[in-house]
Short mmCIF file of C-alpha atoms and ligand atoms in Angstrom, two decimals:
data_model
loop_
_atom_site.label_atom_id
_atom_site.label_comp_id
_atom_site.label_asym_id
_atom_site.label_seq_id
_atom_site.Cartn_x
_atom_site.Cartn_y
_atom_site.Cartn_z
CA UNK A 1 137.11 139.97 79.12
CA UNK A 2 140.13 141.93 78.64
CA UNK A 3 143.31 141.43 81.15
CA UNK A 4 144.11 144.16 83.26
CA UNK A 5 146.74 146.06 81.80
CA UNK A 6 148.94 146.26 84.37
CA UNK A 7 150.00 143.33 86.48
CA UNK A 8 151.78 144.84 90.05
CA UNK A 9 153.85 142.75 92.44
CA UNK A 10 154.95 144.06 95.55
CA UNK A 11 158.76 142.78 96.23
CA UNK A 12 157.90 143.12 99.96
CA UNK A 13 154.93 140.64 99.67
CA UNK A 14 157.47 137.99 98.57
CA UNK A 15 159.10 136.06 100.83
CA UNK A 16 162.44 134.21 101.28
CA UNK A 17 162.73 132.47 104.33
CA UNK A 18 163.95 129.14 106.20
CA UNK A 19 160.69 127.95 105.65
CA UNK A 20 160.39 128.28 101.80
CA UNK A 21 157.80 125.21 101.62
CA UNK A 22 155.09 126.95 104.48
CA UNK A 23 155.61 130.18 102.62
CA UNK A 24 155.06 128.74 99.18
CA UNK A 25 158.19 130.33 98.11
CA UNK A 26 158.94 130.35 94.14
CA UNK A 27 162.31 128.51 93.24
CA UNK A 28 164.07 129.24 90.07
CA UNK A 29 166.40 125.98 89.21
CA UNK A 30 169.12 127.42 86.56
CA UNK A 31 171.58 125.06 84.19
CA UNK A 32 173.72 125.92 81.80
CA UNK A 33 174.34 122.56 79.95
CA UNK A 34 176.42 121.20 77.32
CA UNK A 35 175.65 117.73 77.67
CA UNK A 36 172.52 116.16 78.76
CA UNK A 37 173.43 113.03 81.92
CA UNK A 38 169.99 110.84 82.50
CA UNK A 39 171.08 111.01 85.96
CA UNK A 40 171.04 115.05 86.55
CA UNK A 41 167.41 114.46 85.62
CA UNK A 42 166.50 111.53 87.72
CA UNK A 43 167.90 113.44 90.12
CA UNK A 44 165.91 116.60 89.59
CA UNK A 45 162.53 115.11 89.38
CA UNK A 46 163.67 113.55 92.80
CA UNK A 47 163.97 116.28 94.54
CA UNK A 48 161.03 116.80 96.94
CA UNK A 49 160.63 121.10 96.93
CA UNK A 50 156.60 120.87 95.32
CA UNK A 51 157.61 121.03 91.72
CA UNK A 52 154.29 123.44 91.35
CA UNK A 53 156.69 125.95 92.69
CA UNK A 54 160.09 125.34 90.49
CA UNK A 55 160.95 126.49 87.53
CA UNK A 56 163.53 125.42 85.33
CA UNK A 57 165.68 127.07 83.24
CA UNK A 58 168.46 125.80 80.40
CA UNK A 59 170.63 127.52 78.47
CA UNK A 60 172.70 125.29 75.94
CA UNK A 61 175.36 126.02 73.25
CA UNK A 62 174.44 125.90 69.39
CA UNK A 63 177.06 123.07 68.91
CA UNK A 64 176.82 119.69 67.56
CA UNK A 65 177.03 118.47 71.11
CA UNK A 66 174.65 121.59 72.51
CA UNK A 67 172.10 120.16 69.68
CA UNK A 68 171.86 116.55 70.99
CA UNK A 69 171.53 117.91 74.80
CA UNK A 70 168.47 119.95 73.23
CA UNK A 71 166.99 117.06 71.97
CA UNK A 72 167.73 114.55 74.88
CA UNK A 73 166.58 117.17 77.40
CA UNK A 74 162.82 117.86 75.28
CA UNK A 75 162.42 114.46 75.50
CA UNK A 76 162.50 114.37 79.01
CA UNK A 77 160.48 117.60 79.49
CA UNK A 78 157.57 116.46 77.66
CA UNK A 79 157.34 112.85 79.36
CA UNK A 80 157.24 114.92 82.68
CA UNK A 81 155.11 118.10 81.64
CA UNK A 82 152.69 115.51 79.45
CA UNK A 83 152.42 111.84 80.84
CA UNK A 84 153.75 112.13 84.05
CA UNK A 85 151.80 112.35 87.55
CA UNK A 86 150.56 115.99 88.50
CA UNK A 87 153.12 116.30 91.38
CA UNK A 88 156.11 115.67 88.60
CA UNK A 89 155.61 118.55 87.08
CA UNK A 90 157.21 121.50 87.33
CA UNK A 91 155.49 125.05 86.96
CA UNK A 92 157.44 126.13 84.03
CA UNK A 93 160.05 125.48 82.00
CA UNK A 94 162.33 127.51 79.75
CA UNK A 95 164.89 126.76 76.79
CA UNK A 96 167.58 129.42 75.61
CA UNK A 97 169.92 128.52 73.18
CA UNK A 98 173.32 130.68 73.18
CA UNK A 99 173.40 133.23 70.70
CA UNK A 100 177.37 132.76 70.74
CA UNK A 101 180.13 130.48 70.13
CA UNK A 102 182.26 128.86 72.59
CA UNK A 103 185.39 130.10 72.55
CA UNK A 104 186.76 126.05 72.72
CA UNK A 105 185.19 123.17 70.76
CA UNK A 106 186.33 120.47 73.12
CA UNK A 107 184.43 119.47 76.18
CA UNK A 108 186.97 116.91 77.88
CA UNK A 109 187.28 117.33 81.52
CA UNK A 110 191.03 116.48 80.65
CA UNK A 111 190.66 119.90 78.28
CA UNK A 112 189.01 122.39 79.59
CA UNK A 113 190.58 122.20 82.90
CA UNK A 114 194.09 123.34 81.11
CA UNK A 115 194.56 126.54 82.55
CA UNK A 116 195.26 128.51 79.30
CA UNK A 117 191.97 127.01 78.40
CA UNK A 118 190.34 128.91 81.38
CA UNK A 119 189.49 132.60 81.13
CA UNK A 120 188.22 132.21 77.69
CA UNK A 121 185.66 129.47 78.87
CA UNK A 122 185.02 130.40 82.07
CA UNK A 123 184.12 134.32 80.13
CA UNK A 124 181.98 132.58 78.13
CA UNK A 125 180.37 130.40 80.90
CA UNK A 126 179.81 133.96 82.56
CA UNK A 127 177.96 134.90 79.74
CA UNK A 128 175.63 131.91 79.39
CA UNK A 129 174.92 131.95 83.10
CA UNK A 130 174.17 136.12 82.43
CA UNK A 131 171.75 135.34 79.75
CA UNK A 132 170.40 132.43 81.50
CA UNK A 133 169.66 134.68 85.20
CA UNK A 134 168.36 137.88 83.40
CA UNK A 135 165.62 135.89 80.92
CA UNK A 136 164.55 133.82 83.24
CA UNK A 137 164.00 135.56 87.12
CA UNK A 138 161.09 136.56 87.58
CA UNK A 139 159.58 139.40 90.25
CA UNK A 140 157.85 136.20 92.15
CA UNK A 141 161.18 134.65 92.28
CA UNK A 142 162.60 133.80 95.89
CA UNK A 143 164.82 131.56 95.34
CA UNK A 144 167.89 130.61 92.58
CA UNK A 145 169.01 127.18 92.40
CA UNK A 146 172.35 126.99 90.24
CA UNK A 147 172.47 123.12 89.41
CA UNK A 148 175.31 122.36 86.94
CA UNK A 149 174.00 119.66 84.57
CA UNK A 150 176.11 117.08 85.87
CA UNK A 151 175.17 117.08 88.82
CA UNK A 152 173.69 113.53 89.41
CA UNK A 153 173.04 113.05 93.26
CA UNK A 154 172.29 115.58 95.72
CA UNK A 155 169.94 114.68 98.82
CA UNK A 156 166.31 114.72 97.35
CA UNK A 157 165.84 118.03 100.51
CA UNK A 158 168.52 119.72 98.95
CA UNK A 159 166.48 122.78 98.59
CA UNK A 160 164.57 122.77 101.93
CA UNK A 161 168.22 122.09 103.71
CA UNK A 162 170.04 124.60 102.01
CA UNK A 163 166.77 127.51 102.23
CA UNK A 164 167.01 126.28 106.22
CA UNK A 165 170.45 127.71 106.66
CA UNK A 166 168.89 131.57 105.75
CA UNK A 167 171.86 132.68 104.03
CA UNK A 168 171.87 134.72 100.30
CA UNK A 169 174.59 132.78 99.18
CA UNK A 170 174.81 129.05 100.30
CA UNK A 171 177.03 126.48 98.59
CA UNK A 172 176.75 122.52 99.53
CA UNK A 173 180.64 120.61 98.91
CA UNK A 174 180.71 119.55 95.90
CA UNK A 175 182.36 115.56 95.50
CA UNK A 176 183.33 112.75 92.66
CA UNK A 177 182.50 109.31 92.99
CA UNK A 178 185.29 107.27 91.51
CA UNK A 179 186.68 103.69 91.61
CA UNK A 180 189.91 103.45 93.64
CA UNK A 181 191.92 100.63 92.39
CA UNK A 182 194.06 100.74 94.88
CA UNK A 183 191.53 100.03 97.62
CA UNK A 184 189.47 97.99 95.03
CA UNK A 185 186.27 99.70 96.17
CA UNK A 186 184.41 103.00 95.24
CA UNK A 187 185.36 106.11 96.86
CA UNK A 188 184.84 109.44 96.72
CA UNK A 189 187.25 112.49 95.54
CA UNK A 190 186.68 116.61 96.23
CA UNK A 191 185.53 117.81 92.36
CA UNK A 192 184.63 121.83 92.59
CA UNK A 193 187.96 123.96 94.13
CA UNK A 194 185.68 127.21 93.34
CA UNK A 195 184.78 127.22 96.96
CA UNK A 196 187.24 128.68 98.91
CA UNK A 197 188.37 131.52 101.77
CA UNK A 198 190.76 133.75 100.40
CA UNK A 199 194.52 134.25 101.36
CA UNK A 200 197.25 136.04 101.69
CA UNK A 201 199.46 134.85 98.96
CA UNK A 202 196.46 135.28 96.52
CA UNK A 203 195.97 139.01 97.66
CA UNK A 204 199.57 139.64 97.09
CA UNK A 205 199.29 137.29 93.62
CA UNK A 206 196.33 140.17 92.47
CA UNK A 207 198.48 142.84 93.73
CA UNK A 208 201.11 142.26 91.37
CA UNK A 209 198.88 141.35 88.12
CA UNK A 210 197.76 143.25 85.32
CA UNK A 211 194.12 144.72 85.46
CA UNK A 212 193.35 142.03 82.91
CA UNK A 213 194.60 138.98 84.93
CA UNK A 214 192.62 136.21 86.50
CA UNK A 215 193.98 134.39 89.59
CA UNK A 216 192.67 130.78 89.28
CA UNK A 217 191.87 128.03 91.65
CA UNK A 218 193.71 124.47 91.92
CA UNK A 219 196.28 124.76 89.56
CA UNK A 220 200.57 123.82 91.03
CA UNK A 221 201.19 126.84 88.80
CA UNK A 222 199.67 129.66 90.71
CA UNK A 223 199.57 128.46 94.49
CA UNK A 224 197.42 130.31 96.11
CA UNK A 225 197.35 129.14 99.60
CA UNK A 226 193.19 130.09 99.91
CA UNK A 227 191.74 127.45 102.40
CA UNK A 228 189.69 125.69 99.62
CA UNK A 229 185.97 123.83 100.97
CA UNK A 230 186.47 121.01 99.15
CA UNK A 231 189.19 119.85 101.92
CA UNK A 232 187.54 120.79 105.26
CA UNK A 233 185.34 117.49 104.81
CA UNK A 234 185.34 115.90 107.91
CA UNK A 235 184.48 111.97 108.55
CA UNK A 236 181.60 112.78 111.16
CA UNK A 237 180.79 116.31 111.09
CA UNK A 238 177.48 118.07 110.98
CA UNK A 239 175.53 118.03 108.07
CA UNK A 240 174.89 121.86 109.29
CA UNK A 241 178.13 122.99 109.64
CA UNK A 242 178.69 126.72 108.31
CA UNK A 243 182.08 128.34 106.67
CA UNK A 244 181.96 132.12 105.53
CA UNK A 245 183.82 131.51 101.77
CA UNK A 246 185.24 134.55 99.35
CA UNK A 247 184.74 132.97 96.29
CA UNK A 248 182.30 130.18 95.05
CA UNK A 249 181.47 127.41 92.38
CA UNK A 250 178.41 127.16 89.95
CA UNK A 251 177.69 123.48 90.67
CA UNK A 252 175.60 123.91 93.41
CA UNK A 253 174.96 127.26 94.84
CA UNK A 254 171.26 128.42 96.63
CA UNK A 255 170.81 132.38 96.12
CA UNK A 256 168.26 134.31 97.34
CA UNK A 257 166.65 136.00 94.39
CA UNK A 258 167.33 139.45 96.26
CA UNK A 259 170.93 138.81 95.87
CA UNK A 260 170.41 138.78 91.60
CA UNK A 261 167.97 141.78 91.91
CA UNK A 262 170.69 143.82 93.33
CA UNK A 263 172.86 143.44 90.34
CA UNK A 264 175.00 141.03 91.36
CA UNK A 265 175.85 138.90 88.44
CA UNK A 266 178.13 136.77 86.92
CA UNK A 267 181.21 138.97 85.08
CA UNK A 268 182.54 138.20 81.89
CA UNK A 269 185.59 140.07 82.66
CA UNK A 270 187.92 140.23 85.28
CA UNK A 271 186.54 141.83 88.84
CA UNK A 272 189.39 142.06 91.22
CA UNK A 273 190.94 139.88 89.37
CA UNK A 274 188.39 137.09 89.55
CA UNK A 275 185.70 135.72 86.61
CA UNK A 276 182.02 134.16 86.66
CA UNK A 277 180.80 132.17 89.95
CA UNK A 278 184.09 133.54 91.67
CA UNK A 279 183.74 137.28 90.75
CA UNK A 280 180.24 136.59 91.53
CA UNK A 281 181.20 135.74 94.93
CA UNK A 282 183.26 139.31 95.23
CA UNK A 283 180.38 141.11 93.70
CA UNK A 284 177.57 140.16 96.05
CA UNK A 285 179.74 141.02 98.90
CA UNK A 286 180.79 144.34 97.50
CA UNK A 287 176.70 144.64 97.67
CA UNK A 288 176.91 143.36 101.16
CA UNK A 289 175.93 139.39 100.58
CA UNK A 290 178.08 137.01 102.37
CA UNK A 291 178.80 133.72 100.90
CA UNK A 292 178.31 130.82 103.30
CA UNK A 293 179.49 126.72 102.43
CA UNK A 294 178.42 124.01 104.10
CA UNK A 295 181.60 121.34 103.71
CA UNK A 296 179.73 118.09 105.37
CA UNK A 297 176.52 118.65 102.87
CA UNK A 298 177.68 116.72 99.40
CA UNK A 299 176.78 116.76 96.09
CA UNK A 300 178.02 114.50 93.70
CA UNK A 301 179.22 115.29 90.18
CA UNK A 302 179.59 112.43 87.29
CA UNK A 303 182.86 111.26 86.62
CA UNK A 304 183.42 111.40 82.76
P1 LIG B 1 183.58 121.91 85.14
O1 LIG B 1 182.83 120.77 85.76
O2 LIG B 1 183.89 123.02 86.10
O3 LIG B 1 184.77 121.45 84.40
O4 LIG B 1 182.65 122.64 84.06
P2 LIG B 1 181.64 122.04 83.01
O5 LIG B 1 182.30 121.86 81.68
O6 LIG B 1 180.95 120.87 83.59
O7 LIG B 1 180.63 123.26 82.83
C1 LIG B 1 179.79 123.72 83.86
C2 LIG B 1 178.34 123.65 83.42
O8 LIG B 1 178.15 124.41 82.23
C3 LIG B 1 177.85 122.26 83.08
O9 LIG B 1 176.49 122.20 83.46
C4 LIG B 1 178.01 122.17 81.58
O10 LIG B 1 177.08 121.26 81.00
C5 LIG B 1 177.72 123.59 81.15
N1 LIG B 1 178.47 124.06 79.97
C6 LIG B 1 179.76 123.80 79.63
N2 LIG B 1 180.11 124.48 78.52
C7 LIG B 1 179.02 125.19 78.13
C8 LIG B 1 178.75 126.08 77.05
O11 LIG B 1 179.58 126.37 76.20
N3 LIG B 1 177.50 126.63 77.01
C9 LIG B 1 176.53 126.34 77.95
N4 LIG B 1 175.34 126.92 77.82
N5 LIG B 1 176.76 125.50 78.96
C10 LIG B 1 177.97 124.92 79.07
MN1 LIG B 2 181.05 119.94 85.47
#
């Protein structure tokens, strides 16, 4: 028999709630990724949202370096999707490879954190995470999981205890481990200054710039004086604890789908003066979507 022609979903009839698991609420886990880590996959397959209701989605550059990601990350894919237990596996998955160049070969952390480096990459990291969001969401979709791919330890709930918090935007703190000669033990170090509550200095910064300047986070060069997530950690806070934040990071962000189907995106250019997850940030709230950031929830990113 024929299929019907016309397949209908009714927005309303899909839910995003605190309780995405009772619900059986759709997750959509998005990385762009440049290289492939072992770990960020470990760490994905132990998360314990019902992978029946997740699916993936990659976007990787056509580079030397994008190719061997492609191949590392296939390899993975078809142990899981083939060999592995039925609970493993995810619903779907999806591949995109970048139909453009990056504007800067080298991948060094050392590199592309140089801030003349940054509004050409972080333009183009718009644009992957564009193509990435509008190929892949889906009108089932509740939920988007932004996961940067190297991100290699989160709590294996981290879905489930970000959904709980009911907010369109939620951001966990984002940490490095690292070895600390000088205590001779690991430790741990803030990583992602994307998350942060806006100030006056930095309003006054934009006010003076050119309609084609950035403002940029965690650089001496351009103090900005925001209140930046990454340093309201406290030693024996709640897990739960809630900050409203202006502007956000792409390591690890929940969004409700909704927030996407409005049009808020990731731009390319500069949007009151801010680029990708930041002007994303701006943009939602323009569309009335508050950004919330939990500073005592961490994720960990590797430490090239
Ligand atoms: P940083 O940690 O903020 O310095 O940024 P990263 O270089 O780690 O980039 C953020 C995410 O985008 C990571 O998941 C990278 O693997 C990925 N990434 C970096 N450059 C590119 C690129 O040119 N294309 C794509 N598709 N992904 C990239
Ligand atoms: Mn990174």
């Amino acid at each position: 028999p024929k299929p019907p022609p016309v397949t209908r979903y009714n927005l309303n009839n899909v839910t995003i709630s605190p309780s995405p698991v009772e619900n059986r609420e759709n997750v959509l886990i998005l990385t762009p990724m440049a290289r492939f880590y072992q770990q960020y996959w470990d760490n994905l397959m132990r998360l314990t949202y019902p992978h029946e209701l997740i699916t993936l989605g990659f976007i990787l550059p056509k580079t030397k370096e994008g190719n061997a990601a492609t191949t590392e990350l296939q390899k993975q894919i078809a142990k899981t999707q083939k060999s592995s237990p039925e609970r493993d596996r995810f619903k779907s998955i999806i591949i995109l490879r970048q139909d453009f160049e990056p504007p800067i070969p080298s991948q060094d952390e050392g590199e592309r954190h140089k801030m003349q480096n940054q509004k050409g990459r972080r333009a183009a990291m718009a644009k992957a995470r564009n193509s990435l969001l509008f190929t892949t969401l889906g009108p089932a979709t509740s939920w988007v999981l932004w996961l940067d791919a190297d991100i290699i330890e989160t709590p294996p709930t981290l879905i489930q205890d970000l959904a709980l918090h009911d907010k369109p935007l939620v951001a966990p703190n984002c940490f490095q481990r690292f070895y600390n000669a000088e205590k001779k033990a690991m430790d741990e170090r803030p990583y992602d200054f994307n998350n942060w509550q806006d100030s006056p200095t930095a309003q006054e910064l934009a006010a003076k710039m050119g309609p084609d300047d950035i403002l940029l986070e965690g650089y001496a060069d351009m103090a900005t004086y925001r209140a930046l997530m990454a340093y309201m950690q406290g030693e024996d806070d709640d897990q739960n604890m809630e900050v409203p934040l202006d502007g956000v990071g792409g390591t690890a962000l929940l969004v409700k789908a909704d927030v996407h189907r409005d049009g808020a995106m990731f731009p390319a250019f500069p949007f009151y003066h801010l680029i990708e997850t930041e002007g994303f940030a701006r943009m939602a709230k323009r569309l009335g979507w508050q950004a919330t950031g939990l500073p005592n929830y961490k994720v960990y990113h590797y430490n090239e």
